[in-house]
Short mmCIF file of C-alpha atoms in Angstrom, two decimals:
data_model
loop_
_atom_site.label_atom_id
_atom_site.label_comp_id
_atom_site.label_asym_id
_atom_site.label_seq_id
_atom_site.Cartn_x
_atom_site.Cartn_y
_atom_site.Cartn_z
CA UNK W 187 31.23 5.85 -14.88
CA UNK W 188 28.86 2.71 -15.66
CA UNK W 189 26.38 2.44 -13.65
CA UNK W 190 23.07 1.90 -14.76
CA UNK W 191 19.75 3.24 -14.44
CA UNK W 192 18.35 0.65 -12.64
CA UNK W 193 21.19 0.89 -9.89
CA UNK W 194 19.68 4.25 -9.64
CA UNK W 195 16.54 3.24 -9.16
CA UNK W 196 17.54 1.12 -6.22
CA UNK W 197 19.74 3.19 -4.79
CA UNK W 198 16.79 6.17 -4.79
CA UNK W 199 14.42 3.63 -3.04
CA UNK W 200 17.46 2.27 -0.41
CA UNK W 201 17.73 6.30 0.26
CA UNK W 202 14.50 7.06 0.72
CA UNK W 203 13.36 4.07 3.06
CA UNK W 204 16.25 3.53 4.06
CA UNK W 205 15.91 -0.44 4.45
CA UNK W 206 17.61 -3.32 1.69
CA UNK W 207 14.59 -5.41 3.22
CA UNK W 208 12.03 -2.21 2.57
CA UNK W 209 13.25 -1.94 -1.00
CA UNK W 210 12.97 -5.35 -1.88
CA UNK W 211 9.88 -5.54 -0.98
CA UNK W 212 8.80 -2.41 -3.33
CA UNK W 213 11.06 -3.13 -6.22
CA UNK W 214 10.03 -6.78 -5.93
CA UNK W 215 13.45 -7.48 -6.20
CA UNK W 216 15.56 -10.37 -3.19
CA UNK W 217 17.38 -8.49 -0.57
CA UNK W 218 20.87 -10.08 -1.94
CA UNK W 219 19.54 -8.59 -5.29
CA UNK W 220 19.43 -5.10 -3.87
CA UNK W 221 22.59 -5.25 -1.65
CA UNK W 222 24.53 -6.77 -4.96
CA UNK W 223 23.54 -3.98 -7.11
CA UNK W 224 23.44 -1.64 -4.10
CA UNK W 225 27.33 -2.73 -3.72
CA UNK W 226 28.03 -2.50 -7.57
CA UNK W 227 27.09 1.16 -7.06
CA UNK W 228 28.48 2.21 -4.25
CA UNK W 229 32.17 1.15 -5.64
CA UNK W 230 31.63 3.97 -9.09
CA UNK W 231 32.25 6.13 -5.57
CA UNK W 232 35.26 6.88 -3.52
CA UNK W 233 33.22 8.36 -0.79
CA UNK W 234 30.59 6.32 0.51
CA UNK W 235 26.52 6.66 0.10
CA UNK W 236 25.34 4.44 3.65
CA UNK W 237 26.83 3.76 7.02
CA UNK W 238 25.67 0.83 8.65
CA UNK W 239 24.30 1.48 12.04
CA UNK W 240 23.99 -2.40 13.99
CA UNK W 241 21.03 -3.78 11.90
CA UNK W 242 20.42 -0.06 10.35
CA UNK W 243 21.03 1.68 7.39
CA UNK W 244 21.95 5.47 6.93
CA UNK W 245 22.29 7.67 3.88
CA UNK W 246 25.21 9.60 4.71
CA UNK W 247 25.00 13.03 3.80
CA UNK W 248 26.73 12.70 0.31
CA UNK W 249 24.70 9.60 0.01
CA UNK W 250 21.45 11.77 -0.22
CA UNK W 251 22.81 14.50 -2.80
CA UNK W 252 23.36 11.54 -5.35
CA UNK W 253 19.79 10.27 -4.22
CA UNK W 254 18.28 13.98 -4.93
CA UNK W 255 20.26 13.64 -8.72
CA UNK W 256 19.55 10.23 -8.92
CA UNK W 257 15.24 11.26 -8.76
CA UNK W 258 15.89 13.88 -11.01
CA UNK W 259 17.62 11.99 -13.50
CA UNK W 260 15.00 8.87 -12.99
CA UNK W 261 12.37 12.07 -13.43
CA UNK W 262 14.13 12.70 -17.01
CA UNK W 263 14.15 8.71 -18.59
CA UNK W 264 10.19 9.09 -17.85
CA UNK W 265 9.69 11.52 -19.70
CA UNK W 266 12.10 10.31 -22.98
CA UNK W 267 9.91 7.50 -22.21
CA UNK W 268 6.78 9.22 -22.30
CA UNK W 269 7.52 11.56 -24.95
CA UNK W 270 8.59 8.88 -27.51
CA UNK W 271 4.44 7.28 -26.74
CA UNK W 272 2.89 10.20 -26.58
CA UNK W 273 4.45 11.02 -30.28
CA UNK W 274 3.86 7.66 -31.72
CA UNK W 275 -0.14 8.57 -30.31
CA UNK W 276 0.00 6.21 -26.97
CA UNK W 277 -1.75 7.18 -23.80
CA UNK W 278 0.74 8.58 -21.56
CA UNK W 279 1.89 9.71 -18.07
CA UNK W 280 1.05 9.01 -14.64
CA UNK W 281 -1.54 7.61 -12.81
CA UNK W 282 -1.18 7.92 -9.20
CA UNK W 283 -3.68 5.93 -6.84
CA UNK W 284 -3.80 5.88 -2.45
CA UNK W 285 -4.95 3.05 -1.71
CA UNK W 286 -6.08 1.97 2.41
CA UNK W 287 -4.23 -1.23 3.17
CA UNK W 288 -7.01 -4.39 2.60
CA UNK W 289 -7.49 -2.36 -1.01
CA UNK W 290 -4.51 -4.69 -2.03
CA UNK W 291 -6.45 -7.50 -2.81
CA UNK W 292 -9.20 -5.24 -4.88
CA UNK W 293 -7.14 -2.55 -6.84
CA UNK W 294 -4.54 -5.07 -8.98
CA UNK W 295 -7.84 -6.19 -10.71
CA UNK W 296 -9.53 -2.80 -11.52
CA UNK W 297 -6.23 -2.08 -13.13
CA UNK W 298 -4.42 -5.14 -14.69
CA UNK W 299 -6.59 -4.24 -18.35
CA UNK W 300 -5.76 -1.00 -18.30
CA UNK W 301 -2.61 -1.37 -18.14
CA UNK W 302 -1.76 -3.44 -20.63
CA UNK W 303 -3.46 -1.95 -22.95
CA UNK W 304 -1.05 1.27 -22.30
CA UNK W 305 2.19 0.08 -21.94
CA UNK W 306 3.04 3.65 -22.09
CA UNK W 307 1.34 4.22 -18.60
CA UNK W 308 3.16 4.54 -15.37
CA UNK W 309 1.38 3.14 -12.29
CA UNK W 310 2.30 4.99 -8.83
CA UNK W 311 0.27 3.05 -6.24
CA UNK W 312 0.56 3.68 -2.39
CA UNK W 313 -0.34 1.11 -0.35
CA UNK W 314 -1.05 2.40 3.93
CA UNK W 315 -3.69 3.70 6.18
CA UNK W 316 -6.91 5.21 5.27
CA UNK W 317 -5.82 8.22 7.50
CA UNK W 318 -3.01 8.86 5.40
CA UNK W 319 -5.06 8.08 1.77
CA UNK W 320 -7.63 10.72 3.07
CA UNK W 321 -4.55 13.41 4.09
CA UNK W 322 -2.74 12.98 0.25
CA UNK W 323 -6.16 13.38 -1.86
CA UNK W 324 -6.78 16.69 -0.09
CA UNK W 325 -3.38 17.40 -0.94
CA UNK W 326 -3.77 16.83 -4.06
CA UNK W 327 -0.92 14.41 -3.94
CA UNK W 328 -2.99 11.45 -5.48
CA UNK W 329 -4.96 11.18 -8.99
CA UNK W 330 -7.92 8.98 -6.98
CA UNK W 331 -8.02 7.02 -4.03
CA UNK W 332 -9.43 3.39 -3.01
CA UNK W 333 -11.98 3.57 0.42
CA UNK W 334 -14.22 1.05 2.23
CA UNK W 335 -15.73 4.05 4.31
CA UNK W 336 -16.19 7.66 3.00
CA UNK W 337 -14.79 10.12 4.90
CA UNK W 338 -17.86 12.30 5.98
CA UNK W 339 -15.98 15.57 6.21
CA UNK W 340 -14.89 15.80 2.29
CA UNK W 341 -16.14 16.71 -0.92
CA UNK W 342 -15.95 13.72 -2.85
CA UNK W 343 -17.14 11.87 -6.26
CA UNK W 344 -16.96 8.07 -6.04
CA UNK W 345 -17.29 5.35 -8.96
CA UNK W 346 -18.52 2.00 -6.52
CA UNK W 347 -16.45 -1.13 -7.96
CA UNK W 348 -17.41 -4.21 -4.98
CA UNK W 349 -19.10 -4.89 -1.79
CA UNK W 350 -16.92 -4.88 1.03
CA UNK W 351 -18.09 -8.08 3.64
CA UNK W 352 -16.86 -8.22 7.04
CA UNK W 353 -17.65 -10.91 9.12
CA UNK W 354 -15.83 -12.50 12.60
CA UNK W 355 -13.06 -14.53 11.43
CA UNK W 356 -11.14 -17.22 13.70
CA UNK W 357 -9.57 -20.61 13.60
CA UNK W 358 -11.30 -23.60 12.09
CA UNK W 359 -10.11 -25.76 16.00
CA UNK W 360 -13.59 -24.50 17.23
CA UNK W 361 -17.10 -24.57 16.36
CA UNK W 362 -19.76 -22.44 16.82
CA UNK W 363 -23.54 -22.52 17.23
CA UNK W 364 -26.61 -21.17 18.15
CA UNK W 365 -24.76 -18.30 20.55
CA UNK W 366 -25.76 -15.04 21.42
CA UNK W 367 -23.08 -12.26 19.91
CA UNK W 368 -23.01 -10.72 23.43
CA UNK W 369 -22.10 -14.23 24.93
CA UNK W 370 -19.02 -14.55 21.52
CA UNK W 371 -17.50 -11.65 22.29
CA UNK W 372 -17.23 -12.10 26.11
CA UNK W 373 -15.50 -14.77 26.16
CA UNK W 374 -13.09 -14.82 22.75
CA UNK W 375 -10.48 -12.16 22.55
CA UNK W 376 -9.99 -10.13 19.52
CA UNK W 377 -7.90 -8.53 17.56
CA UNK W 378 -8.09 -4.89 16.14
CA UNK W 379 -6.87 -3.24 13.28
CA UNK W 380 -4.90 -0.07 14.43
CA UNK W 381 -6.70 3.80 14.96
CA UNK W 382 -7.42 5.31 11.52
CA UNK W 383 -8.19 2.13 10.07
CA UNK W 384 -11.18 1.47 8.02
CA UNK W 385 -11.67 -2.07 9.46
CA UNK W 386 -10.92 -0.98 13.14
CA UNK W 387 -13.57 1.91 12.52
CA UNK W 388 -16.01 -0.39 10.88
CA UNK W 389 -15.67 -3.22 13.96
CA UNK W 390 -15.81 -0.46 16.96
CA UNK W 391 -18.57 1.15 15.45
CA UNK W 392 -20.40 -2.47 15.19
CA UNK W 393 -19.55 -3.51 18.65
CA UNK W 394 -21.03 0.32 20.23
CA UNK W 395 -23.87 0.30 17.88
CA UNK W 396 -24.99 -3.37 19.59
CA UNK W 397 -23.96 -2.54 23.38
CA UNK W 398 -21.47 -5.69 22.50
CA UNK W 399 -19.33 -6.32 25.55
CA UNK W 400 -15.87 -7.86 24.16
CA UNK W 401 -12.05 -8.50 25.13
CA UNK W 402 -9.65 -5.87 23.82
CA UNK W 403 -7.07 -8.53 23.38
CA UNK W 404 -4.17 -7.00 21.17
CA UNK W 405 -4.17 -4.53 17.74
CA UNK W 406 -1.63 -4.83 14.83
CA UNK W 407 -1.10 -2.91 11.75
CA UNK W 408 -1.91 -5.25 8.81
CA UNK W 409 -4.47 -7.56 8.03
CA UNK W 410 -1.85 -9.66 6.65
CA UNK W 411 -0.49 -9.57 10.45
CA UNK W 412 -4.25 -10.35 11.81
CA UNK W 413 -4.69 -13.29 9.49
CA UNK W 414 -1.04 -15.07 10.85
CA UNK W 415 -2.14 -14.49 14.59
CA UNK W 416 -5.49 -15.52 14.05
CA UNK W 417 -4.17 -18.74 12.63
CA UNK W 418 -2.21 -19.20 14.93
CA UNK W 419 -5.00 -19.12 16.95
CA UNK W 420 -4.08 -16.02 19.13
CA UNK W 421 -7.94 -14.65 19.08
CA UNK W 422 -10.73 -13.80 16.53
CA UNK W 423 -11.45 -10.74 14.35
CA UNK W 424 -13.88 -8.48 12.20
CA UNK W 425 -12.18 -8.34 8.99
CA UNK W 426 -12.95 -8.04 5.33
CA UNK W 427 -13.82 -11.05 3.16
CA UNK W 428 -11.87 -9.77 -0.12
CA UNK W 429 -8.41 -11.02 1.73
CA UNK W 430 -9.60 -14.18 3.01
CA UNK W 431 -9.89 -16.53 -0.30
CA UNK W 432 -6.85 -18.45 0.32
CA UNK W 433 -7.11 -19.29 3.76
CA UNK W 434 -10.86 -20.29 3.69
CA UNK W 435 -10.39 -22.07 0.87
CA UNK W 436 -7.74 -24.35 2.77
CA UNK W 437 -10.02 -24.34 6.60
CA UNK W 438 -7.27 -22.48 7.65
CA UNK W 439 -10.16 -19.70 8.73
CA UNK W 440 -13.76 -20.16 9.56
CA UNK W 441 -16.84 -17.87 8.88
CA UNK W 442 -18.25 -17.56 12.74
CA UNK W 443 -22.43 -16.67 12.63
CA UNK W 444 -23.36 -13.70 14.19
CA UNK W 445 -26.59 -12.01 13.95
CA UNK W 446 -25.90 -8.58 12.16
CA UNK W 447 -22.56 -9.95 10.50
CA UNK W 448 -21.87 -9.12 7.72
CA UNK W 449 -21.43 -5.62 7.77
CA UNK W 450 -21.13 -4.47 4.01
CA UNK W 451 -19.55 -1.39 2.98
CA UNK W 452 -18.90 -0.62 -0.63
CA UNK W 453 -15.27 -0.53 -1.71
CA UNK W 454 -15.36 3.22 -4.10
CA UNK W 455 -12.72 4.81 -6.25
CA UNK W 456 -12.51 8.58 -5.27
CA UNK W 457 -11.86 11.73 -6.15
CA UNK W 458 -12.40 15.63 -5.20
CA UNK W 459 -15.36 17.05 -6.20
CA UNK W 460 -14.37 19.43 -9.23
CA UNK W 461 -10.87 18.06 -9.96
CA UNK W 462 -9.78 18.59 -13.31
CA UNK W 463 -8.58 15.03 -14.26
CA UNK W 464 -5.31 14.40 -16.69
CA UNK W 465 -5.44 13.21 -19.59
CA UNK W 466 -4.48 9.32 -18.08
CA UNK W 467 -6.66 9.60 -15.20
CA UNK W 468 -9.42 10.38 -17.26
CA UNK W 469 -8.94 7.82 -19.81
CA UNK W 470 -8.57 5.24 -16.54
CA UNK W 471 -12.06 6.24 -14.99
CA UNK W 472 -13.98 5.73 -18.04
CA UNK W 473 -12.27 2.64 -18.55
CA UNK W 474 -13.57 1.51 -15.15
CA UNK W 475 -17.03 2.95 -15.67
CA UNK W 476 -17.44 0.43 -19.01
CA UNK W 477 -15.59 -2.25 -17.64
CA UNK W 478 -16.21 -2.68 -13.23
CA UNK W 479 -19.25 -4.53 -13.23
CA UNK W 480 -17.24 -7.34 -15.34
CA UNK W 481 -14.77 -6.79 -13.38
CA UNK W 482 -16.37 -7.76 -10.84
CA UNK W 483 -18.03 -10.39 -11.92
CA UNK W 484 -14.68 -12.18 -13.72
CA UNK W 485 -12.97 -12.08 -10.78
CA UNK W 486 -14.58 -11.87 -7.82
CA UNK W 487 -17.79 -14.42 -8.65
CA UNK W 488 -16.31 -16.65 -6.26
CA UNK W 489 -17.11 -13.47 -3.85
CA UNK W 490 -20.68 -14.58 -3.99
CA UNK W 491 -20.68 -17.53 -2.35
CA UNK W 492 -20.58 -16.01 1.20
#
């Protein structure tokens, strides 16, 4: 059989996500490229690996066994690479981080230099909602988590990276001058993130704390979805500034002045108190402690203008 390690990786990702679209997104490939490699991989076997019903793909029992074998082979391949790098005296191993969804606008900038300096380090980063981020931290599945709202009942240590500022945001078609928060929120349809989102929690606490009546228009499960809804003039939302750079610069969205905003929290890298870090995790933490202020100034200088 002449299948490649790349084909094994693609099939494993398809099996894990049960979606060619999601596999393509996670592998940073096009859907046609994933489909072609999946077809080429299937050509090595007489028994079907997948089954398509309607628009959904399912993994057959045989496919599940091949996926398990693929995972073991890929793990061994990584082990070989790690051993080779370690023999050369390079830092090697996995760095595992769970990031709340809006954190995808923050975390890459605090990772890039470290990964360039340590090419043998393998990054495993899960971008999900706050609830799942905290669960994976408690379960010791990750080295670190990036959050903007600290978990109140968890014994953690933290390293603060960057201020997180949340504003009321909407389309530029309408201008606002001098209205009170109560007046604005009474007439504006508000778009919320889903339950379990840190942004949702912060937004709801602000409304409740100020006893502001509001219209709940809809609930969406990602900041990207909220942004597109705002651009389409479907409503307004309280959103983190960090993900709005292009939309503000292009005049697609505006910040609506409201007393009591912005809400300011902190993007913090957190880990369980007393956790014994791996050499890779310890090296990364040392890198951040030395470079975080420089990274924040260099990559987020635009942030101070708001």
